[in-house]
Amino acid sequence: MKNQWEILVVDDEEVMRESLAAWLKEDGYTVDTAASGHEAIEKAGEKDYAIYFIDLKMPGGIDGIETMMQIRKLHRDASIIIITAYATVDTAIAAMKEGAQEYIVKPCNLEEISLLVTRILKVKTLQRENAMLKKRLTKTYTLNDIVSKNPRMQEIFQLIRDVANLRSTVLIQGESGTGKELIARAIHSSSDRANMPFVGVSCAALAETLLESELFGYEKGAFTGATTQKKGKFEQAHGGTLFLDEIGDISPKLQMDLLRVLQERSFYRVGGSEEIRVDVRVIAATNVNLQEAVRNGRFRDDLYYRLNVINIRIPPLRERLEDIPLLARHFIERLSVEIGKDVEDISENALQLLLSHDWPGNVRELENCIERAMVTCRSRILTRADFAFLAKEDEGRDPWFVPAITLQELEKQAIESAIKRSRGNIKEAAAQLGIERSTLYDKIKKYEIMR
Amino acid sequence: MSFLYLASIGRIEEELLLFLEARLGEVFGLQVGRLHPFVEPSYAFDPIRGQYSSVALMRQLIEICPDGARLLGITEKDLFIPVLSFVFGQAQLNGRLAVVSLARLHQEFYRLAPDPAILEQRALKESMHELGHTFGLVHCPERSCPMSLATNIRQLDLKKTQWCVSCEIMLREAMGQSR
């Protein structure tokens, strides 16, 4: 993807500057220009460019070599190409000594300049791919890895920077697929605990007893099969961060245990009598509305307040549509390396289709969708046709499909699902159905529904 | 914007102009017209380089480009931009102007016998390339696509007069938007 590379052209002569910039744009790069060394340094201070083309002779007290030296102070590995109309051995040596990657004499051959740019960017692409794959492997995500220009997300990034070094508990709320773990990892990486462990546990994936021994560990002989002592996640995360995903799903007993650890900063292993003290920062995440769970009595309010010291609410993707093009291109870049397919971009029409989808599965759904399109696409550009499956899914998603059954059967099914959703809490199920509790009891009896 | 005008800058063989008029009309699906021929572009001549500045030529063309249309200037003069030793042509990316130089498309430039058919094909490919830029297309990695970058005549000859799948899609989208 060429347009991901930004090039800065620095020349005091407008025609020289603009014609080189225009040619590089035709070659697919994003190009910025500067009319003086001062302007170039200012621009380089704002961001690092992939390549700097700098004219050697510029008036105004700061020539090409000086400009290059200043830029290299800002970006040690900057790739700089010095351009000059006067080829002398002395200036060439001086430029190379100060760290110019290349030195070209104008007018130069089209082939020469094209090869030069390709060669430099090939190395940069490999470096970038290497960093990207390393990151995927080690999962050391930082704030820079979260792609968003949405103002609410920017506020979240600022909040993360502000609270990173505190030990306060963080509660991350957001729909499934919004990137809660990524945020948790970014908090950890931005904190002074970054070099200590980040330990993640999905609370919904384990049964109550398993989760208890997973979190707190167990002593030898604590239960059948406990042949050795095992350290729990809290101990493993000592000095670092413990990420408790899907915290809304834990049982009342574990809620109490967790509250105690958060208050006392100590706990006992299952079957143990020794008090273990830990220094752990807890980040919890959930896709359920915890406040509502507290109101319904399913979640302890004291634990909720303990967890909710710093609250981060990630907006769903449909509320930050401006991020879709950015995210789509980010996934294309990453996946083209991972799946080894040379896809460069996405067409405007395809983006329009993505923008019209409501993304119930959020960023994760978008990522899967891009991957699916990339696997089947035939050109370098993802087109609307490559996302035909998405349009079909949208058409097929009937919000309320009712099979041919009797009204009584329908009522029975509605009651069964409400009870299931409320996990047997009749008061809540009745509220969901919009009927009195006594009426619900009557109907449970009538339809012989198991609770 | 469904109009494309061709303009000869200096003398150009009428047969070649007719050929380009017909083929470019087919390729882009545009109505093609012809502007009055322009005089030799002495204003763009650079005596030090012995070539013609394509930037100066484009500046002249912008003055006469009819509203809402694209304009392709064709010249026999050898063109350059300051940083490069020569260019086969130049265009405004996402703009309305393009210019093509025939100077290095002739077989005679390479000390070979003249061949009007080869010249036609080369001129068509280069015109497609520069006009492609006006539709926002950038250089394509497919060597056979007219949008690939040709730094010498051999690379230009390797191109076909048919877009690759990706450029075809991008062009179709861009044309849909500009119509």
XYZ file of C-alpha atoms in Angstrom:
630
model
C 0.000 0.000 0.000
C 1.979 2.953 -1.307
C -0.294 5.695 -0.024
C 0.607 4.761 3.538
C 4.057 6.284 2.954
C 4.438 10.004 3.290
C 7.273 11.780 1.549
C 8.507 15.314 2.235
C 9.976 17.302 -0.661
C 12.107 20.254 0.446
C 13.156 22.803 -2.161
C 13.060 26.603 -2.289
C 12.286 26.561 -6.026
C 8.554 26.151 -6.440
C 8.626 24.524 -9.871
C 11.214 21.985 -8.745
C 9.352 21.210 -5.528
C 5.910 20.934 -7.036
C 6.920 18.921 -10.096
C 8.737 16.307 -7.999
C 5.814 16.209 -5.572
C 3.351 15.768 -8.457
C 5.393 12.928 -9.912
C 5.620 11.136 -6.554
C 1.865 11.528 -6.131
C 1.329 9.919 -9.523
C 3.474 7.077 -8.253
C 0.939 6.633 -5.450
C 2.645 8.276 -2.481
C 1.271 10.853 -0.107
C 3.463 13.907 -0.516
C 4.033 17.030 1.525
C 6.259 19.952 0.555
C 8.381 22.544 2.340
C 9.815 25.692 0.757
C 12.689 26.103 3.219
C 14.832 24.232 5.688
C 12.999 25.886 8.576
C 9.615 24.768 7.258
C 10.943 21.240 6.700
C 12.236 20.978 10.278
C 8.927 22.287 11.584
C 7.019 19.681 9.563
C 9.393 16.896 10.578
C 8.748 17.903 14.195
C 5.092 17.079 13.727
C 5.653 13.690 12.124
C 8.321 11.452 10.674
C 8.193 11.026 6.910
C 9.214 7.825 5.151
C 11.593 9.718 2.858
C 12.896 13.296 2.804
C 14.011 14.729 -0.541
C 16.120 17.771 0.353
C 17.676 20.222 -2.067
C 21.266 20.954 -1.148
C 21.372 24.660 -1.940
C 18.693 26.680 -0.242
C 18.861 30.321 0.835
C 17.776 31.646 4.216
C 20.670 30.569 6.417
C 19.907 26.897 6.508
C 21.034 24.740 3.620
C 20.244 21.123 2.747
C 22.992 19.591 4.915
C 21.965 21.651 7.963
C 18.294 20.795 7.368
C 19.207 17.133 7.177
C 21.204 17.320 10.417
C 18.302 18.957 12.242
C 15.834 16.358 10.925
C 18.149 13.554 11.967
C 18.170 14.989 15.479
C 14.383 14.581 15.485
C 14.329 11.192 13.750
C 17.560 9.247 14.042
C 16.664 6.767 11.302
C 15.214 9.272 8.815
C 15.808 8.298 5.172
C 17.146 11.392 3.468
C 17.925 11.895 -0.208
C 19.957 14.990 -0.987
C 19.283 16.553 -4.398
C 21.672 18.913 -6.046
C 22.309 20.484 -9.409
C 26.037 20.709 -8.737
C 27.743 17.403 -8.302
C 31.004 17.816 -6.481
C 32.811 15.099 -4.631
C 33.119 17.283 -1.530
C 29.407 17.941 -1.135
C 28.580 14.310 -1.824
C 31.001 13.169 0.857
C 29.715 15.798 3.298
C 26.102 14.721 2.690
C 26.817 11.036 3.113
C 28.933 11.690 6.218
C 26.063 13.499 7.860
C 23.822 10.539 7.184
C 22.154 11.077 3.815
C 20.983 7.744 2.525
C 21.402 8.805 -1.094
C 22.675 11.691 -3.150
C 21.206 12.475 -6.561
C 22.187 14.984 -9.179
C 19.392 16.694 -11.080
C 18.200 16.191 -13.657
C 18.162 12.544 -12.762
C 16.887 9.566 -14.611
C 13.302 8.496 -13.988
C 14.488 4.932 -13.468
C 17.098 5.992 -10.913
C 14.666 7.937 -8.735
C 12.000 5.267 -8.962
C 14.435 2.497 -7.957
C 15.787 4.613 -5.118
C 12.370 5.214 -3.610
C 11.329 1.585 -4.106
C 14.508 0.329 -2.434
C 14.190 2.569 0.626
C 10.516 1.765 1.069
C 11.086 -1.946 0.641
C 13.339 -1.887 3.698
C 10.850 0.256 5.604
C 7.999 -2.085 4.674
C 9.962 -5.077 5.939
C 10.777 -3.250 9.176
C 7.122 -2.373 9.614
C 5.950 -5.915 8.882
C 8.495 -7.271 11.303
C 7.305 -4.923 14.059
C 3.686 -5.781 13.275
C 4.251 -9.537 13.439
C 6.290 -9.209 16.636
C 3.449 -7.266 18.164
C 0.922 -9.910 17.176
C 3.159 -12.515 18.724
C 3.889 -10.757 22.001
C 0.610 -8.829 22.169
C 2.421 -5.765 23.492
C -0.103 -3.292 22.199
C 0.250 0.393 22.966
C -2.034 3.345 22.388
C -0.442 3.800 18.953
C -1.869 0.452 17.935
C -5.439 1.559 18.458
C -6.724 3.076 15.268
C -9.246 5.858 15.736
C -9.867 9.502 14.991
C -13.179 9.552 16.792
C -13.327 12.319 19.442
C -14.743 9.973 22.106
C -11.949 7.496 21.463
C -9.428 10.348 21.641
C -10.828 11.237 25.077
C -10.340 7.607 26.093
C -6.723 7.713 24.900
C -6.132 10.839 26.993
C -7.768 9.209 30.007
C -5.526 6.158 29.577
C -2.439 8.388 29.527
C -3.669 10.181 32.652
C -4.429 7.079 34.698
C -1.843 4.626 33.357
C 0.515 4.962 36.304
C -2.134 4.814 39.013
C -3.012 1.549 40.719
C -6.727 2.327 40.609
C -9.043 -0.306 39.224
C -10.404 0.314 35.742
C -13.741 -0.871 34.442
C -13.981 -1.091 30.656
C -17.480 -1.341 29.270
C -18.342 -1.910 25.656
C -20.178 -4.196 23.316
C -18.607 -7.437 22.206
C -15.845 -6.850 19.646
C -15.127 -3.215 20.529
C -11.556 -3.988 21.626
C -11.786 -4.028 25.420
C -8.725 -6.232 25.792
C -6.746 -4.004 23.438
C -7.561 -1.013 25.667
C -6.586 -3.001 28.767
C -3.260 -3.964 27.171
C -2.673 -0.352 26.135
C -3.218 0.796 29.751
C -0.733 -1.820 30.906
C 1.844 -0.895 28.245
C 1.549 2.819 29.064
C 1.987 2.226 32.791
C 5.075 1.834 34.920
C 4.081 -1.841 35.154
C 4.738 -2.369 31.443
C 7.700 -4.650 32.088
C 5.744 -6.778 34.534
C 3.204 -9.448 33.534
C -0.179 -8.776 31.951
C -2.422 -11.705 32.826
C -5.846 -12.109 31.259
C -8.741 -14.289 32.415
C -12.079 -14.755 30.735
C -14.504 -15.119 33.609
C -17.323 -16.425 31.409
C -15.288 -19.303 30.034
C -14.908 -21.152 33.352
C -17.260 -22.705 35.882
C -17.391 -21.113 39.339
C -15.070 -23.575 41.122
C -12.624 -23.668 38.231
C -12.539 -19.887 38.075
C -11.893 -19.694 41.801
C -8.854 -21.980 41.595
C -7.781 -20.244 38.386
C -7.804 -16.837 40.078
C -6.506 -17.697 43.522
C -4.583 -20.912 42.874
C -4.774 -23.963 45.127
C -2.781 -25.958 47.619
C -1.754 -29.559 47.127
C -4.638 -31.793 48.133
C -7.199 -28.971 48.094
C -9.452 -31.126 45.938
C -9.281 -34.372 44.007
C -6.670 -33.993 41.339
C -4.811 -31.166 43.080
C -1.582 -33.096 43.142
C 0.668 -30.060 43.353
C 0.348 -26.519 44.583
C -0.613 -24.069 41.827
C -0.309 -20.321 41.731
C -3.404 -18.461 40.588
C -3.691 -15.569 38.137
C -3.491 -13.004 40.947
C -0.093 -14.324 41.966
C 1.050 -14.649 38.350
C 0.163 -10.999 37.800
C 2.083 -9.802 40.868
C 3.658 -6.423 40.081
C 1.682 -6.206 36.863
C -1.906 -6.125 35.648
C -4.727 -8.642 35.923
C -7.377 -8.348 33.229
C -10.714 -9.855 34.203
C -12.798 -10.116 31.064
C -16.577 -10.602 31.193
C -16.671 -9.737 34.883
C -20.468 -9.437 34.707
C -20.723 -13.211 34.486
C -19.123 -14.182 37.801
C -21.076 -15.885 40.566
C -22.134 -14.168 43.830
C -19.530 -16.119 45.807
C -16.699 -15.084 43.525
C -17.973 -11.519 43.580
C -17.468 -11.570 47.333
C -14.007 -13.136 47.076
C -12.972 -10.621 44.492
C -14.228 -7.745 46.608
C -12.096 -8.974 49.472
C -8.955 -9.124 47.329
C -9.579 -5.652 46.002
C -10.055 -4.305 49.528
C -7.365 -6.230 51.355
C -4.923 -6.785 48.494
C -4.516 -10.293 49.876
C -6.227 -13.691 49.562
C -5.909 -17.385 50.382
C -5.262 -20.131 47.864
C -8.063 -22.698 47.622
C -7.477 -25.114 50.490
C -4.763 -22.891 51.935
C -4.368 -21.051 55.214
C -1.475 -18.780 54.313
C -2.450 -15.238 53.426
C -0.918 -14.199 50.105
C -0.298 -10.492 49.546
C -0.130 -9.183 45.994
C 0.474 -5.920 44.196
C -1.814 -6.180 41.208
C -3.664 -3.623 39.186
C -7.054 -4.968 38.204
C -8.695 -4.023 34.935
C -12.144 -5.501 34.482
C -14.235 -5.545 31.349
C -17.800 -6.401 30.536
C -20.291 -6.216 27.719
C -23.284 -6.327 30.053
C -24.749 -3.287 31.700
C -23.313 -3.635 35.212
C -25.353 -0.765 36.627
C -28.512 -2.569 35.585
C -27.149 -5.842 36.990
C -26.590 -4.017 40.281
C -30.160 -2.677 40.209
C -31.469 -6.172 39.535
C -29.437 -7.603 42.367
C -27.290 -9.784 40.127
C -24.086 -7.896 40.840
C -22.871 -6.646 44.217
C -22.990 -2.880 44.380
C -19.909 -2.683 46.643
C -17.888 -4.663 44.084
C -19.250 -2.514 41.293
C -18.062 0.652 43.039
C -14.659 -0.948 43.751
C -14.232 -1.841 40.084
C -15.673 1.341 38.707
C -13.004 3.717 40.049
C -12.047 4.658 36.504
C -14.682 3.978 33.918
C -13.976 3.606 30.222
C -16.934 3.148 27.936
C -15.908 2.187 24.398
C -18.399 3.375 21.790
C -19.674 0.720 19.377
C -18.415 0.919 15.793
C -21.760 2.213 14.494
C -21.208 5.325 16.656
C -17.770 5.975 15.185
C -18.307 5.426 11.503
C -15.437 7.787 10.674
C -13.086 5.040 11.880
C -14.322 2.478 9.338
C -12.086 3.610 6.420
C -9.089 3.878 8.769
C -9.709 0.487 10.342
C -10.437 -1.172 7.000
C -7.112 0.043 5.580
C -5.304 -0.922 8.777
C -6.666 -4.471 8.548
C -5.856 -4.693 4.836
C -2.260 -3.734 5.560
C -1.907 -6.200 8.412
C -3.778 -9.071 6.824
C -1.996 -8.770 3.487
C 1.164 -9.692 5.411
C -0.507 -12.356 7.516
C -2.398 -14.136 4.773
C 0.278 -13.418 2.185
C -1.998 -11.775 -0.365
C -1.062 -8.550 -2.062
C -4.146 -6.403 -1.528
C -3.416 -2.695 -1.560
C -6.587 -0.795 -0.934
C -10.356 -0.711 -0.823
C -12.528 1.095 -3.349
C -14.764 4.013 -2.413
C -17.902 2.049 -3.354
C -16.873 -0.798 -1.078
C -16.265 1.678 1.751
C -19.742 3.097 1.206
C -21.142 -0.406 1.678
C -19.144 -0.874 4.882
C -20.385 2.490 6.133
C -23.998 1.462 5.593
C -23.660 -1.743 7.638
C -24.527 -1.493 11.347
C -21.722 -3.753 12.670
C -23.369 -5.593 15.558
C -20.071 -7.465 16.060
C -18.130 -4.181 16.019
C -14.410 -3.953 15.121
C -13.935 -7.729 15.347
C -16.729 -8.225 12.811
C -15.144 -5.632 10.519
C -11.791 -7.401 10.770
C -13.338 -10.780 9.932
C -15.273 -9.224 7.098
C -12.113 -7.682 5.574
C -10.300 -11.004 5.932
C -13.112 -12.881 4.193
C -13.148 -10.361 1.337
C -9.357 -10.535 1.005
C -9.329 -14.307 0.827
C -11.730 -14.364 -2.109
C -10.856 -11.135 -3.959
C -9.213 -11.303 -7.368
C -7.696 -7.855 -7.721
C -5.425 -5.601 -5.667
C -8.380 -3.485 -4.677
C -11.255 -4.725 -2.513
C -14.439 -3.804 -4.319
C -18.108 -3.736 -3.416
C -18.496 -7.115 -5.130
C -15.971 -8.634 -2.704
C -18.355 -7.741 0.138
C -21.438 -9.219 -1.511
C -21.797 -11.604 1.462
C -22.300 -8.603 3.733
C -25.220 -7.290 1.691
C -26.772 -10.768 1.785
C -26.342 -10.949 5.558
C -28.024 -7.576 5.933
C -30.949 -8.683 3.770
C -31.223 -11.982 5.595
C -31.243 -10.462 9.042
C -34.941 -10.518 9.850
C -35.325 -8.749 13.179
C -38.264 -10.878 14.223
C -38.822 -14.117 12.437
C -41.861 -15.973 13.769
C -42.330 -19.596 12.747
C -45.801 -21.063 12.134
C -46.858 -21.871 15.727
C -49.885 -21.229 17.903
C -50.191 -18.085 20.033
C -50.020 -20.220 23.160
C -46.795 -21.849 22.018
C -45.406 -18.419 21.192
C -46.271 -17.170 24.684
C -44.634 -20.230 26.237
C -41.433 -19.638 24.249
C -41.360 -15.949 25.179
C -41.654 -16.826 28.883
C -38.982 -19.504 28.648
C -36.512 -17.135 27.010
C -37.236 -14.354 29.519
C -36.563 -16.747 32.415
C -33.399 -17.954 30.739
C -32.205 -14.381 30.123
C -32.855 -13.413 33.729
C -31.260 -16.664 34.950
C -34.351 -17.728 36.802
C -34.999 -14.336 38.408
C -38.817 -14.197 38.211
C -39.081 -10.537 39.154
C -36.744 -9.585 36.308
C -38.390 -11.983 33.823
C -41.816 -10.512 34.641
C -40.458 -7.007 34.119
C -39.014 -8.026 30.754
C -42.352 -9.502 29.677
C -44.253 -6.498 30.981
C -46.550 -8.531 33.261
C -47.087 -8.864 37.018
C -45.031 -11.409 38.938
C -48.207 -13.248 40.006
C -49.336 -13.484 36.368
C -45.982 -14.964 35.425
C -46.273 -17.585 38.178
C -49.744 -18.521 36.833
C -48.392 -18.914 33.306
C -45.360 -20.942 34.464
C -47.816 -23.307 36.111
C -50.122 -23.354 33.111
C -47.371 -24.165 30.604
C -45.461 -26.405 33.040
C -42.274 -24.441 32.451
C -39.130 -25.661 34.222
C -37.362 -22.916 36.155
C -17.554 15.462 -17.151
C -17.982 13.398 -20.300
C -15.934 15.387 -22.792
C -12.346 14.896 -23.799
C -10.592 17.344 -26.087
C -7.420 16.609 -27.956
C -5.132 19.455 -28.860
C -2.014 19.253 -30.964
C 0.756 21.502 -29.734
C 2.800 22.156 -32.824
C 2.442 19.942 -35.882
C 1.186 16.375 -35.393
C 0.305 13.799 -38.074
C -3.442 13.953 -38.711
C -3.690 10.157 -38.980
C -2.278 9.710 -35.519
C -4.728 12.255 -34.092
C -7.657 10.499 -35.747
C -6.471 7.166 -34.380
C -6.176 8.523 -30.824
C -9.505 10.302 -31.097
C -11.256 7.041 -32.001
C -9.463 4.724 -29.594
C -9.525 7.028 -26.547
C -13.228 7.546 -27.102
C -13.714 3.767 -26.930
C -11.386 3.191 -23.989
C -12.828 5.889 -21.724
C -16.346 5.970 -23.096
C -16.050 9.716 -23.501
C -17.096 11.986 -26.330
C -13.906 13.165 -27.955
C -13.519 16.502 -29.693
C -10.629 18.442 -31.124
C -9.413 21.915 -30.230
C -7.703 24.194 -32.681
C -4.035 23.227 -33.078
C -1.606 25.289 -31.018
C 1.537 26.905 -32.266
C 4.960 25.497 -31.483
C 5.536 25.954 -27.716
C 8.634 28.154 -27.896
C 7.632 29.701 -24.535
C 8.356 26.351 -22.855
C 11.808 25.885 -24.396
C 14.747 25.618 -22.007
C 17.930 26.491 -23.923
C 20.230 24.953 -21.303
C 18.535 21.569 -21.432
C 17.446 21.771 -25.063
C 14.060 20.416 -24.011
C 10.586 21.778 -23.309
C 9.197 22.314 -19.824
C 6.065 20.272 -19.383
C 5.128 22.470 -16.398
C 5.136 25.560 -18.657
C 3.100 23.686 -21.251
C 0.522 22.609 -18.684
C 0.226 26.190 -17.460
C -0.632 27.250 -20.992
C -3.137 24.409 -21.446
C -5.026 25.244 -18.268
C -5.891 28.634 -19.749
C -7.738 27.110 -22.667
C -9.207 23.926 -21.203
C -12.983 24.110 -21.813
C -15.086 24.097 -18.631
C -16.115 20.686 -17.397
C -13.966 18.833 -19.915
C -10.617 17.062 -19.980
C -7.867 18.182 -22.280
C -5.041 16.068 -23.672
C -2.230 18.019 -25.306
C -0.015 16.159 -27.766
C 3.368 17.410 -28.799
C 6.409 16.225 -30.735
C 8.661 18.145 -28.323
C 10.816 16.339 -25.776
C 9.442 17.214 -22.332
C 11.056 17.468 -18.912
C 10.290 18.343 -15.322
C 13.194 20.007 -13.467
C 14.234 17.041 -11.352
C 14.014 14.444 -14.134
C 15.950 14.078 -17.362
C 12.761 13.596 -19.376
C 9.086 12.610 -19.094
C 6.913 10.741 -21.616
C 4.016 12.858 -20.413
C 2.484 14.611 -17.464
C -0.978 14.951 -15.958
C -2.859 16.540 -13.124
C -3.739 13.794 -10.658
C -7.537 13.992 -10.241
C -7.484 16.991 -12.546
C -8.456 17.806 -16.124
C -5.160 18.217 -17.938
C -2.702 15.844 -19.482
C 0.097 16.183 -21.971
C 1.932 13.538 -23.962
C 5.242 13.877 -25.761
C 5.773 11.826 -28.915
C 9.488 12.666 -29.075
C 10.701 9.434 -27.479
C 7.904 7.281 -28.885
C 9.246 7.334 -32.440
C 11.410 4.405 -33.543
C 13.760 7.005 -35.066
C 14.646 8.258 -31.568
C 16.301 4.880 -31.003
C 17.914 4.920 -34.449
C 15.447 2.455 -35.904
C 13.372 2.658 -39.056
C 10.116 4.631 -38.718
C 7.051 2.532 -37.896
C 3.730 4.409 -37.714
C 1.877 1.405 -36.217
C 4.297 1.164 -33.295
C 4.063 4.914 -32.753
C 0.257 4.700 -32.646
C 0.314 1.961 -30.017
C 2.864 3.793 -27.893
C 0.963 7.071 -28.146
C -2.274 5.324 -27.179
C -0.704 3.642 -24.126
C 0.919 6.869 -22.951
C -2.314 8.829 -23.491
C -4.276 6.206 -21.535
C -1.672 6.444 -18.758
C -1.772 10.231 -18.457
C -5.558 10.437 -18.757
C -5.787 7.648 -16.176
C -4.014 9.997 -13.759
C -6.709 12.619 -14.354
C -9.198 10.027 -13.088
C -7.136 9.600 -9.907
C -5.353 6.396 -10.926
C -1.786 6.096 -9.672
C 1.026 3.852 -10.959
C 0.094 0.211 -11.069
C 2.439 -2.670 -10.196
C 1.078 -4.791 -13.076
C 3.694 -4.374 -15.787
C 1.190 -4.959 -18.580
C -1.292 -2.360 -17.327
C -1.208 1.050 -19.051
C -1.016 2.618 -15.575
C 2.314 0.964 -14.750
C 5.324 3.260 -14.608
C 7.459 3.137 -17.730
C 10.914 4.567 -17.237
C 12.091 3.551 -20.696
C 10.601 2.631 -24.054
C 10.963 -1.116 -23.465
C 8.702 -0.892 -20.439
C 6.199 1.148 -22.435
C 6.164 -1.531 -25.136
C 5.468 -4.233 -22.540
C 2.211 -2.554 -21.643
C -1.077 -3.590 -23.215
C -3.835 -1.264 -24.269
C -6.162 -2.832 -21.719
C -6.459 -1.927 -18.045
C -5.707 -4.531 -15.399
C -8.691 -5.661 -13.283
C -7.864 -3.311 -10.395
C -7.362 -0.189 -12.521
C -10.479 -1.023 -14.534
C -12.488 -1.078 -11.283
C -10.967 2.150 -9.987
C -11.504 3.854 -13.319
C -15.106 2.721 -13.530
C -15.750 4.058 -10.037
C -14.005 7.355 -10.771
C -15.910 7.772 -14.036
C -19.170 7.039 -12.268
C -18.427 9.828 -9.858
C -17.244 12.348 -12.433
C -20.180 11.884 -14.757
